[in-house]
Coordinates of C-alpha atoms in Angstrom, one line a residue:
X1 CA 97.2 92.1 126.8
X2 CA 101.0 91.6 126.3
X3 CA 101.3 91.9 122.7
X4 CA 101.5 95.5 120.4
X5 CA 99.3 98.7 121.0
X6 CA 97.4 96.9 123.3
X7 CA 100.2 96.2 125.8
X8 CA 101.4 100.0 125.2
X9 CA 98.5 101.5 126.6
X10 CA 97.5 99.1 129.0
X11 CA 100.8 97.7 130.9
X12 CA 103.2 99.7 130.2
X13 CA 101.3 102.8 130.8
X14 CA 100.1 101.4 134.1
X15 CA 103.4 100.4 135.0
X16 CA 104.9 103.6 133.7
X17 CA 102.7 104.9 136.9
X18 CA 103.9 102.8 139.0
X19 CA 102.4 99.5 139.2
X20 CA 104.8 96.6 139.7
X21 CA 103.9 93.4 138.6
X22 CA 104.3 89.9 140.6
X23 CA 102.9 87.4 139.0
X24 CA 101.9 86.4 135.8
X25 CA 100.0 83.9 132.9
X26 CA 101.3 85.1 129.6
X27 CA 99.1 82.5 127.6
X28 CA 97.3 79.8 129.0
X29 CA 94.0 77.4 127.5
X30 CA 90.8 78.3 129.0
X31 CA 90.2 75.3 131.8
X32 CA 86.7 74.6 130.6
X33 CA 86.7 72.3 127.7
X34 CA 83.2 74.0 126.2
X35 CA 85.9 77.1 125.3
X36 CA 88.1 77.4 122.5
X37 CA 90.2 80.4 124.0
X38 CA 93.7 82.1 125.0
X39 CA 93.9 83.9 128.6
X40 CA 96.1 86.0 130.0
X41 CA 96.3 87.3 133.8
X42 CA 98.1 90.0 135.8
X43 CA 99.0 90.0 139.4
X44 CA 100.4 93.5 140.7
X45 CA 100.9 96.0 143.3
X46 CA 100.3 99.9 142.9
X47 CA 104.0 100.9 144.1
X48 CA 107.4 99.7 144.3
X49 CA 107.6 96.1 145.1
X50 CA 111.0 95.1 147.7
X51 CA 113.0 92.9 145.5
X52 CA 113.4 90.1 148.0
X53 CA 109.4 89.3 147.2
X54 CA 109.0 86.2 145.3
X55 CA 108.0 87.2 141.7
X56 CA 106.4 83.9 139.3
X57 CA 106.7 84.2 135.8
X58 CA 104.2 81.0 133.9
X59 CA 104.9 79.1 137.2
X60 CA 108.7 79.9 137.1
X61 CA 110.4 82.1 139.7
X62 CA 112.1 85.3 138.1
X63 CA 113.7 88.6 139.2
X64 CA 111.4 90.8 137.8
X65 CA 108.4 90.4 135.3
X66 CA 108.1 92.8 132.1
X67 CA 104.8 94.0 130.2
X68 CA 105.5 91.3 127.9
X69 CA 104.3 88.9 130.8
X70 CA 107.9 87.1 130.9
X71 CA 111.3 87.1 132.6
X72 CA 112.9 91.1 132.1
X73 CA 116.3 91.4 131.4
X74 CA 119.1 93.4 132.3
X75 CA 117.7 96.5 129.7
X76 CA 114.6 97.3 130.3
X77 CA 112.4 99.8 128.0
X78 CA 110.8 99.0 124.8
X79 CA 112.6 98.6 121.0
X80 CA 113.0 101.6 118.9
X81 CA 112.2 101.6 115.0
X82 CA 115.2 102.2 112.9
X83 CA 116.0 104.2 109.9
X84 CA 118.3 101.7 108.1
X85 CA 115.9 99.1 108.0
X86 CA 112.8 100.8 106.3
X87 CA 111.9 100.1 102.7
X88 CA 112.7 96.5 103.0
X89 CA 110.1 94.7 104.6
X90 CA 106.4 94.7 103.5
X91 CA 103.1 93.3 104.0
X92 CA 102.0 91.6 100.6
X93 CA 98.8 92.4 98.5
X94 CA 95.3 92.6 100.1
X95 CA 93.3 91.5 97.2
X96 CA 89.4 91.7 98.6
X97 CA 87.2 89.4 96.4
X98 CA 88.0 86.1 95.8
X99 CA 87.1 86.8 92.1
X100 CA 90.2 87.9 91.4
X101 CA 91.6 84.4 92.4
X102 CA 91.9 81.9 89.1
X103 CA 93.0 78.1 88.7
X104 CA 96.2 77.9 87.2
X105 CA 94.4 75.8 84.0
X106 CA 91.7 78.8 83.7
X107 CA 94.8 81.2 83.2
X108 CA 96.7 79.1 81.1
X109 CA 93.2 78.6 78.6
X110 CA 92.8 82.7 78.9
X111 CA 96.1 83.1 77.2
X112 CA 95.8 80.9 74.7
X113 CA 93.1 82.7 74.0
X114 CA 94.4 86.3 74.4
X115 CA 98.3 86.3 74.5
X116 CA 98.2 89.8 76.2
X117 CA 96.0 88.5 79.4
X118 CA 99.2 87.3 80.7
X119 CA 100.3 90.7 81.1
X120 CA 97.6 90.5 84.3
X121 CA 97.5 87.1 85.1
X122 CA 100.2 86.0 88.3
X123 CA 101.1 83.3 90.4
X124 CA 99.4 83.8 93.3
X125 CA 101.3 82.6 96.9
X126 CA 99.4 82.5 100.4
X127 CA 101.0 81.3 103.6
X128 CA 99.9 77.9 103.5
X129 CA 101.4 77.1 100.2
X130 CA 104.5 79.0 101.0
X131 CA 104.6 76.6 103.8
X132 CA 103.2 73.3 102.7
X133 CA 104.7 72.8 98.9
X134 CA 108.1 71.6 98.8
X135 CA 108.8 74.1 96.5
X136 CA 106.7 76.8 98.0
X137 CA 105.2 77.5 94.7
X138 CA 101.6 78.9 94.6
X139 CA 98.7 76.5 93.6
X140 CA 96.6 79.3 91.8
X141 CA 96.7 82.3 90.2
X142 CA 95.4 85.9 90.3
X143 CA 93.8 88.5 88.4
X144 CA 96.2 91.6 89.0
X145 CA 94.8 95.1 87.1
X146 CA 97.8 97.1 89.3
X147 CA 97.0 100.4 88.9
X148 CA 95.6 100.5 85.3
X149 CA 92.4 102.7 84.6
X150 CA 89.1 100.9 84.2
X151 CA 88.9 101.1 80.7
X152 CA 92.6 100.0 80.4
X153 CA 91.3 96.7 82.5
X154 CA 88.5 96.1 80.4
X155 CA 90.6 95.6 77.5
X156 CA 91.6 92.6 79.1
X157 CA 88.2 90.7 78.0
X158 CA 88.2 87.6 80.0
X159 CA 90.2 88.6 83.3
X160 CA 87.8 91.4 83.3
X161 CA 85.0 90.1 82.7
X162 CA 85.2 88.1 85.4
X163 CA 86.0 90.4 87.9
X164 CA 82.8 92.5 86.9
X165 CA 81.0 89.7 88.0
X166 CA 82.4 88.4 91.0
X167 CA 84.3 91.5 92.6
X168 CA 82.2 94.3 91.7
X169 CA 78.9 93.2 93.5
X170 CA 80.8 93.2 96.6
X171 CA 83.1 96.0 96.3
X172 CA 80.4 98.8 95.4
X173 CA 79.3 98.3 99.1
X174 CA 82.6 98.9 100.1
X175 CA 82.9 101.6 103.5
X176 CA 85.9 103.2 102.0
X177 CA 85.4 105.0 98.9
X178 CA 88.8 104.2 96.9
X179 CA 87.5 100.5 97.0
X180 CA 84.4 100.9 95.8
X181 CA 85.3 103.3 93.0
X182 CA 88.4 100.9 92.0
X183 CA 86.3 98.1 93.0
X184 CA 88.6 96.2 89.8
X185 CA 92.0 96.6 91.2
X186 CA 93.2 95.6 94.6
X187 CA 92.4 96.7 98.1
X188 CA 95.8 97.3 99.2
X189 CA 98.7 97.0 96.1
X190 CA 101.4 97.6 98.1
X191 CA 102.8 100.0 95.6
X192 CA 105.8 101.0 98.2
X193 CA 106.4 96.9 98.0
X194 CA 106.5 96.6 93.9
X195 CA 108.5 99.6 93.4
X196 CA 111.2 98.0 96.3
X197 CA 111.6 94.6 94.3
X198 CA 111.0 96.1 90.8
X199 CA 115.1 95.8 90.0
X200 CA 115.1 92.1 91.8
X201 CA 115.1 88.6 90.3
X202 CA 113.7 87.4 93.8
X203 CA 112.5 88.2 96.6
X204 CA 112.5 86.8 100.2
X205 CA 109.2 85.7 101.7
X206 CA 108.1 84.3 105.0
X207 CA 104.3 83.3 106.1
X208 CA 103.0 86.0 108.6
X209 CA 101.5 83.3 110.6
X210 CA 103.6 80.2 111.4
X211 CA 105.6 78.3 114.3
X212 CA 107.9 77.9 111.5
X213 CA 109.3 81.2 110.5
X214 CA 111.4 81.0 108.2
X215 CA 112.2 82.7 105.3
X216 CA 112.5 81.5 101.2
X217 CA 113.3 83.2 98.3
X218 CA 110.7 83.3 95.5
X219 CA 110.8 84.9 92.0
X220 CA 109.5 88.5 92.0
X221 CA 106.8 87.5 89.1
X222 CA 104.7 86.0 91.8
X223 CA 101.8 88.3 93.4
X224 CA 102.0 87.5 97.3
X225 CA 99.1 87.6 99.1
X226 CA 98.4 89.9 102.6
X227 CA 99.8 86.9 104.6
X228 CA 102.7 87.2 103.4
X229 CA 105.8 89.2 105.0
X230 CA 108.2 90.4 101.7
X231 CA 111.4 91.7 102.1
X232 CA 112.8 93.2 99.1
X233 CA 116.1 91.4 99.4
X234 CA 117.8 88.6 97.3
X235 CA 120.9 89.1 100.3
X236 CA 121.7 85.4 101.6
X237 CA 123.0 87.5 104.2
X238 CA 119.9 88.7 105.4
X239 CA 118.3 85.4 104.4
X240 CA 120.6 84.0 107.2
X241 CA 120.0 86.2 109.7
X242 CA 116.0 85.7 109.3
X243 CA 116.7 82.5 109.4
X244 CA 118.6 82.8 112.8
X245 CA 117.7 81.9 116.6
X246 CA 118.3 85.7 117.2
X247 CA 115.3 87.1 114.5
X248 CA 113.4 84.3 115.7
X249 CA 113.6 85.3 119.6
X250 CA 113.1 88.8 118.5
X251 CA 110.5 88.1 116.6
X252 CA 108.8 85.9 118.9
X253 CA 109.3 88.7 122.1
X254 CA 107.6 91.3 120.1
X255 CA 105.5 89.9 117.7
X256 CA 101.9 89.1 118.5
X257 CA 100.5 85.7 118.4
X258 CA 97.4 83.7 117.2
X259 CA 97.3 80.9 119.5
X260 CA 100.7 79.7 119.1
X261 CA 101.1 80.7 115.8
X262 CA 103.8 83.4 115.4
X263 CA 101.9 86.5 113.7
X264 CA 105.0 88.3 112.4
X265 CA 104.5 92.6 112.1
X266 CA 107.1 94.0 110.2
X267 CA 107.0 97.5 112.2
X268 CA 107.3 95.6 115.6
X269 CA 109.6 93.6 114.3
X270 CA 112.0 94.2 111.2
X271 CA 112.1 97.8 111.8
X272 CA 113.4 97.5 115.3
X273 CA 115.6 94.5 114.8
X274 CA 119.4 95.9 114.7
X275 CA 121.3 94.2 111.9
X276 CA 124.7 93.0 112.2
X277 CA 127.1 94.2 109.1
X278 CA 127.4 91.3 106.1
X279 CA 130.2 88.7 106.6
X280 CA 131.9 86.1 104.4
X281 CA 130.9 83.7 107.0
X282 CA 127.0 84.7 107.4
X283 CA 126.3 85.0 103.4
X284 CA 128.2 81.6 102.8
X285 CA 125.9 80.1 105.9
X286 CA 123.1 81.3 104.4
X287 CA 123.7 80.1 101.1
X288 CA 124.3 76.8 102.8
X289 CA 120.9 76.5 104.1
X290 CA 119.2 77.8 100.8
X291 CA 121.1 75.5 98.3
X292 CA 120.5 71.8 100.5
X293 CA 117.3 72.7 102.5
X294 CA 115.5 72.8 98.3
X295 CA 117.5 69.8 97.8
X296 CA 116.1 67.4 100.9
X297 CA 112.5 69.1 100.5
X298 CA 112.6 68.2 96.7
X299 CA 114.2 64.7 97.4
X300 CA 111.8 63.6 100.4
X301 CA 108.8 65.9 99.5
X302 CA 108.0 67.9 102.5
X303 CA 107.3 71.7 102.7
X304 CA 108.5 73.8 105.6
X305 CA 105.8 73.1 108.1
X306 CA 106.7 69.2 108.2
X307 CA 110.3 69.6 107.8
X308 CA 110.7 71.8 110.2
X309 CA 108.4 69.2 112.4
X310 CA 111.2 67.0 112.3
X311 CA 114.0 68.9 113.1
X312 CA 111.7 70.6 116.4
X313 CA 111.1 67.2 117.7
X314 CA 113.5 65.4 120.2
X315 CA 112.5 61.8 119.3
X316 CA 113.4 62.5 115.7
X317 CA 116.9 61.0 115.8
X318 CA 119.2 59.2 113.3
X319 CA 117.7 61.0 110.2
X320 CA 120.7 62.6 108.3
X321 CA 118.4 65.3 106.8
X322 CA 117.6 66.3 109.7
X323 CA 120.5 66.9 111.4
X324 CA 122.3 68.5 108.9
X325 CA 119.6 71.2 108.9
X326 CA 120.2 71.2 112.7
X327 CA 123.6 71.4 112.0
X328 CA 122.8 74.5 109.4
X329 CA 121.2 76.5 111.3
X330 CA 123.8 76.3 114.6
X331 CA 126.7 77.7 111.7
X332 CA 123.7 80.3 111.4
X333 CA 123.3 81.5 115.0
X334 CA 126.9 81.1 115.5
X335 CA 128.0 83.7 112.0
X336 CA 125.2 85.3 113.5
X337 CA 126.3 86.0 117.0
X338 CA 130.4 86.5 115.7
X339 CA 128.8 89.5 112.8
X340 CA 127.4 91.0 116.1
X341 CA 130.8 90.9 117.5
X342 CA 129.2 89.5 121.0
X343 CA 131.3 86.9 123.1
X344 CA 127.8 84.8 123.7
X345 CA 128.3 81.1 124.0
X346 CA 125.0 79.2 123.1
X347 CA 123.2 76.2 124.5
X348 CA 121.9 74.0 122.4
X349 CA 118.7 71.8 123.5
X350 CA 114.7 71.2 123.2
X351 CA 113.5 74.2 124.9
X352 CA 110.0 75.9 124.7
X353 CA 109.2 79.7 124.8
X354 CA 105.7 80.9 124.6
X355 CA 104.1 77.5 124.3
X356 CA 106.4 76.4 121.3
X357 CA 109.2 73.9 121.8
X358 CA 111.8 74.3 119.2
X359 CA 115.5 72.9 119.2
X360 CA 117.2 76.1 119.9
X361 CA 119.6 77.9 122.5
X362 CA 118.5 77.5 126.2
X363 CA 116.4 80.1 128.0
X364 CA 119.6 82.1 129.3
X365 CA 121.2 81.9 126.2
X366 CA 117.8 83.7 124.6
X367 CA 117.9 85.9 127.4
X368 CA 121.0 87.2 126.7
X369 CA 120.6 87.9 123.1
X370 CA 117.5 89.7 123.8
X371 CA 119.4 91.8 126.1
X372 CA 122.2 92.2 123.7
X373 CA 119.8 92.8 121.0
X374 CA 117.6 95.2 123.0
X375 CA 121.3 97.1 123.9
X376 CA 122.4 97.6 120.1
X377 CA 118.7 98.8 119.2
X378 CA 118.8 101.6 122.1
X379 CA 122.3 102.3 120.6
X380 CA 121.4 102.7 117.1
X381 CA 118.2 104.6 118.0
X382 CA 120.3 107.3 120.1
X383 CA 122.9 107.7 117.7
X384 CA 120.7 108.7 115.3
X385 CA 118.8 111.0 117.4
X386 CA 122.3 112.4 118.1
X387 CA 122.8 113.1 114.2
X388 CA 126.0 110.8 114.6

């Protein structure tokens, strides 16, 4: 109800016409233990509401309450997409069949027994190995024609071969044409995402669905899968400022949700998101956090989900590792915040936001940014309509 087309033609159209809401449940468990479900609720008058009337928020008492079933700032309106930050971020392949999915042995015997097979054989990274490996390193790999021709694929005996059995009886019932007709390449290829990373050594990566949301940077050679958000970016500038409290917020106040599960959109998201210009002091934060976060994943052999367990939980206390990625990622928000140029003090804690407690800035320091970040994006977006 809250979250992207749906909210835009439900809320905000009704309140666009005038419905003012009082009260609201942004996300709550179904009370009956025989469902496994998410609610939302909506409590409203048709008209303007006087602003001395008591206004609840998820049990909290607020000012006002936005479409997005929260606390509204001081902007109001919704996030513009801008023009400097297209061509970056992408939505990985969508492969449709698991056919085209191999064991890393069965690849490894297919070259040996045809050297040029490896010219369509790849690593193959979903969200849960981006997330659970310590290395983030996929566990198998995948059949990748790209866009050669049919008979150019068949030349590849045993990849193809394999496909013709195991993709192609489900493909040729396809609805849409284009995939039953190239029933031996991918659904989606995400051309516009190979020709962006073509020139780069690596790439930065984040799983689409995660409390963790962070970002890592994998080598360009691996095929991601469609739960994976790619940015076509080896910047440890913009690794940073993914990795920040402020993308994080942002991401969280305008991406959807499955459960509690961030489920990141790139066009809600990255293209609204107003980037701060590089500093000495963001790149050299961010290659902070790349260079020791590998070393204390290798060393203690966690992957981002449990790592990032630890450093979320308030009893975890004592554990150098920990902290110093605490410590990390404050440098982080704080490069982040003095790139911005904003005078915004932050508030460090255990605080939860949508149903996710994370150690992060408080709930007026998020706020704040939000407003900030809401401020620069109206900016950006005018001056460009502008021609400025």
């Amino acid at each position: 109800m809250a979250q992207g087309d749906t909210r835009e033609v439900g809320l905000d159209a009704m309140v666009a016409d005038g419905f003012t809401i009082t009260r609201a449940i942004q996300s709550r468990s179904w009370p009956a233990a025989s469902a496994n479900l998410e609610y939302a609720a909506v409590w409203g008058a048709l008209g303007l509401v006087a602003e001395e009337v008591s206004r609840v928020a998820d049990d909290a008492p607020v000012r006002r309450i936005s479409t997005l079933l929260e606390a509204q700032g001081r902007t109001e309106g919704n996030p513009m997409r801008l023009t400097d930050n297209t061509g970056i971020a992408f939505q990985g392949c969508i492969v449709l069949g698991m056919g085209f999915v191999v064991e890393p042995e069965e690849a490894e015997d297919w070259i040996v027994a045809d050297a040029r097979n490896a010219e369509v054989l790849f690593p193959y990274l979903n969200g849960e190995d981006l997330n659970q490996r310590p290395d983030a390193s996929p566990s198998r790999w995948v059949i990748d024609f790209n866009n050669r021709s049919e008979a150019e694929a068949a030349s590849y005996a045993l990849p193809f071969m394999r496909v013709s059995e195991q993709v192609k009886p489900e493909r040729v019932h396809n609805k849409r044409k284009p995939r039953r007709d190239y029933w031996w390449q991918f659904a989606e290829r995400a051309a516009g995402m190979r020709k962006a990373i073509a020139h780069l050594p690596e790439m930065l990566v984040l799983a689409q669905v995660s409390n963790t949301a962070q970002p890592v940077f994998i080598p360009t050679g691996i095929v991601p899968s469609h739960k994976i958000v790619v940015f076509a970016s080896d910047s440890r500038t913009l690794f940073a400022l993914l990795s920040s409290s402020v993308h994080y917020f942002w991401a969280r106040k305008y991406s959807g949700a499955m459960k509690n599960d961030l489920s990141y959109s790139p066009s809600d998201v990255f293209l609204t998101f107003p980037r701060p210009a590089s500093t000495d002091r963001l790149r050299l934060a961010g290659c902070a956090l790349d260079n020791e976060r590998r070393e204390i994943m290798t060393r203690r052999n966690l992957g981002l989900t449990a790592l990032y367990h630890l450093v979320h939980d308030s009893n975890v206390t004592g554990d150098a590792d920990v902290s110093r990625i605490r410590d990390l990622h404050l440098e982080i928000d704080e490069a982040s915040i003095e790139a911005y140029g904003w005078d915004a003090p932050l508030h460090y804690g255990f605080h939860t936001y949508r149903q996710v407690r994370r150690w992060s800035p408080d709930a007026n320091s998020r706020v704040n940014l939000l407003d900030m970040l809401l401020e620069e994006n109206h900016a950006r977006a005018k001056s460009v309509q502008k021609g400025e």
